[in-house]
Amino acid sequence: MNFRFFLQLTVTIGLAGAFGLSSAFGYPEYQMFIVKHSKKSVNCAMCHANPDGPDGNAAGQIGGLTPEELNRLSQARAAFEPGKEVDSPILNEFGNHIIKNIGRTKFIELRNSPQHLAEMLDPKSDLDNDGISDAQEFLEGSHPLMKTDGNPWSLFKTNFQRNLPQILLICVATLAGIYGLIHLLRGFAIVVEEPQEDE
Amino acid sequence: MNFRNLFQSALDYVSERIPVEKMNFEAMVAKKEVPLHRLSWAYYMGGLALFFLLVQVVTGLMLLFYYQPTVSDAHASVEYITEHVAGGALIRNMHAWASSAMIFCVIAHLLTAFAMKAFDKPREITWITGVLLLLITFGFGFTGYLLPWHQIAVNATKIGMQSIEQIGQYLPGQMALWPKMVKEIVQGEASVGQATLSRFYAIHVILLPLSVAGVLGLHLLAIQLHGMSRGIDEAPRRHEKFFPFFVIKDLTVWSVAFLCLFVIALCLPFESLYSYPLFEPFNPKGSTPDGIKPEWYFYFVYYPLEILPFWVILLGSNLVLAILFLAPWLFKGTSRKTLRLLAIAAALYMIVMTVFGEHIYHLFKGTH
């Protein structure tokens, strides 16, 4: 059992090394493009599990991975062609989604023209279900996995349409409430004034 | 003047400002009248501020059921409220949006009250309690900002705490140590941490609400005793009864404000106005994201602080504060027209600094 685990660990580390573990880094070209294009500050958390990127020993960084996670990383790094299931422990759902959709070869190619990444992504994909496509969120510098983050006007329109029945109900309830309250106050006013008239 | 005369003068002064003989339903409600003129809309600003305060109390109590004031759980508990509690996102958004709306209304109320010379004799107590309420409201904003324990919250609080300590360099002798002591008392430890969060939480949910209850009670009592100020130089031609007509209009404004707040809170998460890295949980070992700044209602002090020397802002802030507290005596003989111009100038400054403060900062610093 121990020998099997040791073998697994050796193979995993070997595979990880073969795919460039020693010089592991994210692709800052994409981050630089988003910042320039959207004029918003973004960090590695858009695609990576750790906001400070894949380098380091913290959770979601290469130095802090378990043997099982290293194995998953190796498999993810072998996903050169699109369509393969990707579950890299250093990437978040959006990062894995990109590699699954376009493959690692294309992703590395696009480093020199990161603006084309949005065109390569599925325009209907919306991982956080906030009404703004992942590709659009990538261009606008908002997080594709946070439904509270996005273009404020787009979020407002989407949420307004989705919550229209609740909004109409609260309008009716408020109007009915204020109508009743106004009549109640007028009734009180009449009661208060009556004794003065009697006098 | 002997002691008896002095005491009598003081008694006369107070009884003129708080006329106990008017403390009855007839004078405070039934016979109270509100002047009608071109600036009558300003009478609703105080009521709106009160409405948003009530929203803050109700939504704040609801958030208390789930919020955990510890550095390890604060952010997670806020996320839990937003993601998993039924209606949690709506309540949290209402709390966040209503806090901004309340501060906006308090500032607008103060400026309009100043322009209408609502501090004039015998309304000095109303004015001073109003200025105190403005400061308490800013206190709510400052302490509440830290509670979610995300990047912008903790880092902006650190900047705020450093500013307190900086005051010491301009004070003489032993007094130079006082700001540092104040900072240590509020912060509770060497850096912003668990002790700070606990203290800010206690201040936000106990100390400040109790202060508001007392000061607001006195403010409202003074308003009911003296009625609304005339507001304009000439005598108003028309009046309306406070009860029920003004109350009904006030409630109608409240219901419109509630509907607006509800729709905005339901449809527009306030985080969407910022970059997402600012709302990640604070990590003392991680990098600090760009764009750390206080809430919008502090921009009028924050951006000048970034541009000008600290002592200029310190002097200016203290001067403004002193002018606000002493307004009933400093502007005793000033016409409403002059006061309106001063209020407009102050409003313009605040709007420009809030909307264009960042651009002005970059212009001064020569950055992009």
XYZ file of C-alpha atoms in Angstrom:
567
model
C 0.000 0.000 0.000
C 2.758 2.376 1.004
C 4.832 1.355 -1.984
C 1.826 2.025 -4.286
C 1.320 5.467 -2.796
C 5.039 6.227 -3.143
C 4.924 5.130 -6.796
C 1.866 7.271 -7.449
C 3.540 10.269 -5.843
C 6.737 9.782 -7.881
C 4.775 9.505 -11.147
C 2.675 12.527 -10.278
C 5.654 14.703 -9.427
C 7.425 13.488 -12.552
C 4.434 14.357 -14.737
C 4.048 17.743 -13.089
C 7.726 18.461 -13.701
C 7.373 17.433 -17.329
C 4.599 19.988 -17.787
C 6.685 22.764 -16.393
C 6.016 22.706 -12.669
C 9.427 24.160 -11.984
C 8.517 27.283 -13.940
C 4.840 27.358 -13.040
C 3.137 30.722 -13.501
C -0.164 32.100 -14.653
C -0.595 34.058 -17.830
C -0.448 37.706 -16.795
C -1.032 38.838 -20.404
C -4.738 38.156 -19.924
C -4.876 40.112 -16.669
C -3.017 43.035 -18.244
C -5.418 43.035 -21.184
C -8.511 43.021 -18.921
C -7.180 45.883 -16.797
C -6.386 47.934 -19.904
C -9.654 47.111 -21.656
C -12.056 47.444 -18.711
C -10.107 50.061 -16.725
C -10.945 48.011 -13.605
C -8.472 46.406 -11.276
C -8.654 42.624 -11.478
C -6.520 39.905 -9.947
C -5.739 36.250 -10.597
C -8.963 35.184 -8.832
C -10.825 35.645 -12.112
C -9.446 32.282 -13.351
C -7.346 30.939 -10.497
C -8.259 29.339 -7.182
C -5.959 31.702 -5.288
C -6.223 35.495 -5.768
C -2.414 35.738 -5.786
C -2.049 33.245 -8.645
C -0.690 29.709 -8.847
C 2.788 30.362 -7.417
C 3.244 29.854 -3.688
C 2.407 27.428 -0.919
C -1.063 28.580 0.083
C -4.370 26.872 -0.705
C -4.953 26.684 -4.447
C -1.266 27.278 -5.184
C 1.152 24.723 -6.594
C 3.350 24.506 -3.505
C 0.376 23.643 -1.340
C -1.116 20.859 -3.464
C -1.601 17.306 -2.197
C -0.416 14.347 -4.320
C -3.987 13.803 -5.494
C -4.271 17.471 -6.523
C -0.921 17.321 -8.296
C -2.275 14.396 -10.256
C -5.324 16.434 -11.260
C -3.046 19.312 -12.227
C -1.037 17.040 -14.484
C -4.180 15.772 -16.169
C -5.411 19.322 -16.658
C -2.121 20.355 -18.166
C -2.402 17.523 -20.647
C -5.718 18.922 -21.957
C -4.160 20.409 -25.099
C -7.244 19.929 -27.240
C -10.731 21.322 -26.455
C -13.549 19.167 -25.128
C -11.657 17.325 -22.401
C -12.989 17.519 -18.836
C -10.647 19.776 -16.871
C -10.478 19.914 -13.081
C -7.269 21.740 -12.258
C -6.895 22.491 -8.529
C -5.090 25.768 -9.248
C -7.917 27.040 -11.460
C -11.447 28.003 -10.501
C -14.559 26.955 -12.414
C -14.069 29.701 -15.023
C -10.393 28.831 -15.550
C -11.264 25.167 -16.027
C -14.134 26.168 -18.297
C -11.762 28.113 -20.579
C -9.313 25.203 -20.922
C -12.174 22.765 -21.538
C -13.636 25.030 -24.223
C -10.569 25.990 -26.185
C -7.838 23.588 -25.064
C -4.513 24.484 -23.564
C -2.692 24.840 -26.911
C -5.073 27.535 -28.122
C -5.059 29.235 -24.711
C -1.260 29.550 -24.783
C -1.397 30.749 -28.409
C -3.859 33.492 -27.512
C -1.509 35.020 -24.963
C -0.268 37.350 -27.688
C -3.778 38.449 -28.607
C -5.821 38.019 -25.424
C -8.683 40.080 -26.845
C -9.621 37.063 -29.003
C -10.235 34.828 -25.990
C -13.723 36.290 -25.531
C -14.584 35.381 -29.142
C -13.490 31.791 -28.552
C -15.719 31.298 -25.511
C -19.287 30.059 -25.753
C -21.356 33.283 -25.986
C -24.266 31.593 -24.171
C -22.212 30.385 -21.222
C -23.034 32.220 -17.986
C -21.517 30.301 -15.082
C -22.863 32.558 -12.310
C -26.280 32.962 -13.929
C -26.240 36.760 -13.525
C -27.481 37.442 -17.047
C -24.078 38.542 -18.345
C -22.144 36.008 -20.447
C -18.729 34.831 -19.251
C -17.140 36.283 -22.382
C -18.693 39.695 -21.659
C -17.618 39.539 -18.013
C -14.076 38.706 -19.154
C -14.031 41.846 -21.330
C -15.639 44.048 -18.663
C -13.340 42.877 -15.865
C -16.115 41.509 -13.675
C -15.984 38.081 -12.064
C -17.730 35.354 -14.108
C -18.446 33.344 -10.934
C -19.865 36.150 -8.773
C -23.460 36.996 -9.509
C -23.162 40.244 -7.554
C -20.316 41.433 -9.777
C -20.949 42.748 -13.256
C -21.925 45.795 -15.259
C -24.369 47.573 -12.876
C -26.870 48.506 -15.591
C -26.892 44.987 -17.097
C -27.360 43.463 -13.641
C -30.168 45.906 -12.867
C -32.030 45.100 -16.100
C -31.660 41.332 -15.657
C -32.680 41.340 -11.993
C -35.579 43.707 -12.673
C -36.996 41.360 -15.330
C -36.474 38.314 -13.129
C -38.093 39.908 -10.069
C -40.913 41.761 -11.815
C -43.719 39.804 -10.040
C -42.187 40.576 -6.608
C -41.715 44.229 -7.544
C -45.342 44.525 -8.678
C -46.524 42.810 -5.493
C -44.529 45.135 -3.234
C -45.850 48.154 -5.186
C -49.446 47.003 -4.656
C -48.785 46.198 -0.976
C -47.124 49.578 -0.340
C -49.859 51.525 -2.131
C -52.567 49.616 -0.268
C -50.736 50.159 3.027
C -50.279 53.885 2.531
C -53.892 54.255 1.324
C -55.139 52.588 4.511
C -52.768 54.579 6.719
C -53.808 57.903 5.164
C -57.469 57.150 5.822
C -56.684 56.045 9.355
C -54.837 59.321 10.022
C -57.679 61.372 8.520
C -60.065 59.505 10.826
C -57.886 60.346 13.816
C -57.758 63.992 12.718
C -61.565 64.153 12.569
C -61.814 62.642 16.048
C -59.252 65.124 17.396
C -61.045 68.123 15.824
C -64.584 67.156 16.892
C -64.319 68.171 20.574
C -63.016 71.611 19.533
C -66.069 72.131 17.326
C -68.330 71.061 20.186
C -66.713 73.676 22.434
C -24.518 89.918 38.421
C -24.956 87.645 41.423
C -25.393 83.866 41.359
C -29.180 84.059 41.593
C -29.420 86.292 38.521
C -26.997 84.102 36.645
C -29.050 81.024 37.465
C -32.255 82.800 36.468
C -30.717 83.873 33.131
C -29.602 80.306 32.446
C -33.051 79.014 33.351
C -34.706 81.554 31.056
C -32.335 80.609 28.245
C -33.107 76.889 28.564
C -36.851 77.337 29.053
C -36.982 79.488 25.923
C -35.270 76.676 23.965
C -37.248 73.864 25.604
C -40.634 75.374 26.461
C -42.126 72.771 28.773
C -45.499 74.508 28.679
C -45.780 73.439 25.036
C -45.269 69.762 25.837
C -48.806 68.687 25.088
C -50.691 67.142 22.196
C -52.431 70.408 21.308
C -49.251 72.416 20.799
C -47.002 69.685 19.422
C -49.431 68.014 17.036
C -52.968 69.364 16.777
C -52.145 73.052 16.398
C -48.761 72.719 14.749
C -48.528 74.267 11.279
C -45.999 73.965 8.473
C -45.225 76.964 6.217
C -45.855 76.499 2.496
C -43.395 78.179 0.116
C -40.941 77.457 -2.696
C -38.494 75.690 -0.323
C -41.110 73.538 1.441
C -39.617 70.390 -0.155
C -36.661 70.779 2.199
C -38.931 70.011 5.187
C -39.106 66.388 3.991
C -35.322 65.761 4.067
C -35.178 65.206 7.825
C -38.117 62.814 7.666
C -36.412 60.885 4.869
C -33.219 60.611 6.937
C -35.340 59.273 9.814
C -37.007 56.779 7.478
C -33.651 55.424 6.265
C -32.452 55.219 9.885
C -35.502 53.076 10.714
C -34.692 50.843 7.717
C -31.131 50.555 9.054
C -32.385 49.522 12.479
C -34.753 46.853 11.106
C -32.354 45.407 8.502
C -29.430 45.682 10.944
C -31.329 43.623 13.521
C -32.025 40.985 10.880
C -28.350 40.853 9.903
C -27.404 40.443 13.579
C -29.105 37.043 13.616
C -26.465 35.609 11.274
C -23.420 37.903 11.376
C -20.353 36.602 13.274
C -18.004 39.359 14.526
C -14.773 37.345 14.353
C -11.973 37.752 11.832
C -12.220 34.083 10.893
C -15.983 34.032 10.345
C -17.099 37.592 9.572
C -16.626 37.387 5.805
C -17.981 33.842 5.622
C -21.069 34.828 7.637
C -21.741 37.764 5.302
C -21.367 35.408 2.332
C -23.710 32.962 4.046
C -26.302 35.723 4.514
C -26.017 36.692 0.845
C -25.950 33.199 -0.636
C -27.971 30.950 1.655
C -30.323 32.899 3.926
C -33.793 33.405 2.428
C -34.035 37.084 1.525
C -30.537 37.621 2.949
C -29.144 39.302 -0.155
C -32.117 41.682 -0.224
C -31.781 42.599 3.461
C -28.028 43.099 3.186
C -28.433 45.210 0.057
C -31.167 47.263 1.723
C -28.844 47.869 4.678
C -25.996 48.919 2.389
C -28.073 51.142 0.080
C -30.074 52.659 2.952
C -26.859 53.597 4.763
C -25.761 55.633 1.747
C -29.243 57.093 1.350
C -29.367 58.031 5.040
C -26.025 59.815 4.921
C -27.047 61.613 1.712
C -30.312 62.749 3.339
C -28.576 63.853 6.563
C -26.077 65.971 4.584
C -28.852 67.392 2.374
C -30.974 68.090 5.479
C -28.101 69.927 7.154
C -27.379 72.037 4.074
C -31.040 72.948 3.483
C -31.568 73.699 7.185
C -28.497 75.981 7.024
C -29.772 77.701 3.868
C -33.175 78.271 5.509
C -31.559 79.626 8.691
C -33.281 76.919 10.693
C -30.680 77.389 13.461
C -32.001 80.837 14.350
C -33.178 81.546 17.892
C -34.837 79.613 19.591
C -33.779 76.587 17.522
C -30.100 76.370 18.591
C -30.630 73.005 20.327
C -32.291 71.568 17.214
C -29.277 72.659 15.150
C -26.586 71.396 17.534
C -28.270 68.015 17.969
C -28.538 67.888 14.169
C -24.771 68.426 13.793
C -24.183 65.734 16.425
C -26.449 63.383 14.469
C -24.393 64.050 11.328
C -21.221 63.032 13.187
C -22.913 59.931 14.620
C -24.077 59.003 11.117
C -20.493 59.252 9.844
C -19.493 57.088 12.817
C -22.029 54.476 11.734
C -20.578 54.543 8.228
C -16.968 54.238 9.408
C -17.570 51.401 11.882
C -20.012 49.508 9.656
C -17.570 49.535 6.756
C -15.162 47.193 8.604
C -17.692 44.554 9.608
C -17.750 42.434 6.394
C -13.975 42.006 6.840
C -13.117 42.127 3.155
C -10.075 43.697 1.527
C -11.457 47.213 1.056
C -12.981 47.217 4.556
C -9.839 46.325 6.477
C -7.395 48.321 4.343
C -9.569 51.454 4.325
C -9.955 51.193 8.108
C -6.166 50.948 8.447
C -5.842 54.215 6.495
C -8.456 55.824 8.742
C -6.671 54.686 11.895
C -3.329 55.960 10.599
C -4.919 59.365 10.000
C -5.931 59.533 13.680
C -2.333 58.867 14.776
C -0.981 61.494 12.354
C -2.824 64.230 14.253
C -0.321 63.817 17.103
C 2.531 65.485 15.214
C 0.675 68.819 15.267
C -0.105 68.824 18.984
C 2.207 70.284 21.644
C 3.896 68.405 24.514
C 2.079 65.502 26.119
C -0.980 66.190 23.970
C 0.967 64.772 21.013
C 0.443 61.304 22.495
C -3.330 61.601 22.783
C -4.266 60.687 19.193
C -2.082 57.573 19.404
C -3.836 56.627 22.643
C -7.231 57.171 21.032
C -6.136 55.038 18.091
C -4.943 52.245 20.410
C -8.157 52.364 22.409
C -10.315 52.113 19.289
C -8.045 49.667 17.468
C -7.402 47.492 20.533
C -4.140 46.012 19.242
C -1.048 46.831 17.199
C -2.808 46.481 13.849
C -6.402 46.234 12.701
C -7.448 42.770 13.927
C -9.908 40.865 16.102
C -9.901 43.463 18.890
C -10.663 46.189 16.345
C -13.498 44.189 14.817
C -15.000 43.492 18.263
C -14.798 47.172 19.223
C -16.175 48.450 15.929
C -18.993 45.920 16.202
C -19.832 47.060 19.752
C -19.689 50.716 18.697
C -21.800 50.048 15.580
C -24.565 48.008 17.183
C -24.717 49.352 20.759
C -22.900 52.608 21.422
C -23.962 54.565 18.339
C -27.604 53.367 18.324
C -27.920 54.409 21.986
C -26.380 57.794 21.181
C -28.748 58.206 18.236
C -31.734 57.347 20.402
C -30.822 60.082 22.907
C -29.744 62.822 20.509
C -32.497 62.112 17.981
C -35.077 62.142 20.760
C -33.961 65.627 21.799
C -33.788 66.753 18.140
C -37.343 65.600 17.392
C -38.673 67.005 20.654
C -37.139 70.399 19.860
C -38.653 70.332 16.355
C -42.112 69.505 17.697
C -41.876 72.191 20.375
C -40.814 74.999 18.053
C -42.355 73.807 14.809
C -40.714 74.072 11.403
C -38.610 77.201 10.862
C -39.992 79.881 8.561
C -37.403 79.050 5.893
C -37.683 82.227 3.806
C -37.116 85.943 4.542
C -40.667 87.096 3.832
C -43.572 85.800 5.911
C -45.074 82.668 4.271
C -48.511 83.367 2.765
C -49.876 79.886 3.376
C -49.597 77.219 6.073
C -50.848 73.665 6.321
C -51.693 71.654 9.385
C -48.940 69.318 10.526
C -51.516 66.700 11.439
C -52.808 65.106 9.327
C -51.756 66.894 6.085
C -47.977 67.170 6.476
C -47.785 63.739 8.132
C -49.697 62.207 5.208
C -47.357 63.841 2.691
C -44.353 62.711 4.717
C -45.625 59.123 4.770
C -46.242 59.264 1.022
C -42.628 60.371 0.484
C -41.529 57.502 2.765
C -43.482 54.958 0.759
C -41.949 56.200 -2.515
C -38.496 56.037 -0.875
C -39.233 52.503 0.321
C -40.259 51.374 -3.155
C -37.132 52.904 -4.715
C -34.942 51.320 -2.043
C -36.626 47.939 -2.459
C -36.203 47.914 -6.258
C -32.565 49.048 -6.085
C -31.718 46.569 -3.314
C -33.401 43.736 -5.223
C -31.897 44.518 -8.620
C -28.544 46.193 -8.033
C -25.962 44.610 -5.701
C -23.896 47.477 -4.296
C -20.689 45.458 -4.837
C -21.216 45.780 -8.588
C -20.017 49.392 -8.385
C -16.536 48.242 -7.302
C -13.908 45.806 -8.590
C -14.371 42.262 -7.286
C -10.876 41.899 -5.673
C -11.931 44.511 -3.119
C -14.620 42.169 -1.777
C -12.418 39.121 -1.306
C -11.853 38.065 2.314
C -9.027 40.031 3.926
C -5.796 38.072 3.881
C -2.970 39.632 5.933
C -0.409 37.538 4.044
C -1.840 38.216 0.582
C -1.353 41.217 -1.678
C -3.432 44.377 -1.243
C -5.660 44.997 -4.270
C -5.697 48.332 -6.083
C -8.457 50.838 -5.499
C -8.616 50.856 -1.676
C -10.637 53.890 -0.614
C -13.312 54.812 1.916
C -17.048 54.964 1.213
C -18.201 57.711 -1.176
C -19.408 59.974 1.651
C -15.833 60.408 2.875
C -14.442 61.382 -0.550
C -14.830 65.089 0.257
C -12.142 64.631 2.936
C -10.257 61.652 1.492
C -9.199 63.078 -1.889
C -8.087 66.473 -0.509
C -6.156 64.444 2.104
C -4.351 62.637 -0.709
C -3.522 65.877 -2.509
C -2.852 68.460 0.207
C -0.645 68.337 3.330
C -2.294 66.656 6.302
C -2.239 69.784 8.455
C -4.291 71.725 5.879
C -7.068 69.135 5.993
C -6.864 68.873 9.775
C -7.143 72.628 10.165
C -9.916 72.858 7.560
C -11.944 70.003 9.100
C -11.720 71.478 12.608
C -12.642 74.901 11.298
C -15.703 73.535 9.459
C -16.729 71.576 12.543
C -16.392 74.660 14.761
C -18.382 76.748 12.243
C -21.126 74.103 12.159
C -21.457 74.014 15.945
C -21.287 77.794 16.294
C -23.501 78.578 13.271
C -26.447 79.898 15.378
C -24.197 82.622 16.832
C -21.790 83.179 13.908
C -24.567 83.689 11.349
C -27.059 85.409 13.640
C -27.321 88.509 11.483
C -26.632 86.890 8.119
C -29.398 87.020 5.521
C -30.935 83.835 4.166
C -29.720 84.808 0.696
C -26.082 84.730 1.861
C -26.671 81.476 3.727
C -28.188 79.940 0.587
C -25.080 80.894 -1.397
C -22.821 79.360 1.258
C -24.909 76.170 1.300
C -24.812 75.957 -2.510
C -21.008 76.428 -2.466
C -20.658 73.645 0.146
C -22.972 71.355 -1.836
C -21.028 72.019 -5.058
C -17.733 71.245 -3.328
C -19.113 67.953 -1.998
C -20.600 66.943 -5.349
C -17.394 67.789 -7.253
C -15.201 65.930 -4.745
C -17.509 62.919 -4.647
C -17.982 62.596 -8.403
C -14.681 63.915 -9.753
C -12.401 63.517 -6.707
C -10.465 60.634 -8.249
C -9.925 62.529 -11.538
C -8.774 65.615 -9.658
C -6.395 63.433 -7.630
C -4.849 61.934 -10.785
C -4.657 65.391 -12.337
C -2.681 66.689 -9.356
C -0.433 63.662 -9.112
C 0.145 63.526 -12.875
C -0.893 59.873 -13.036
C -2.937 58.586 -16.037
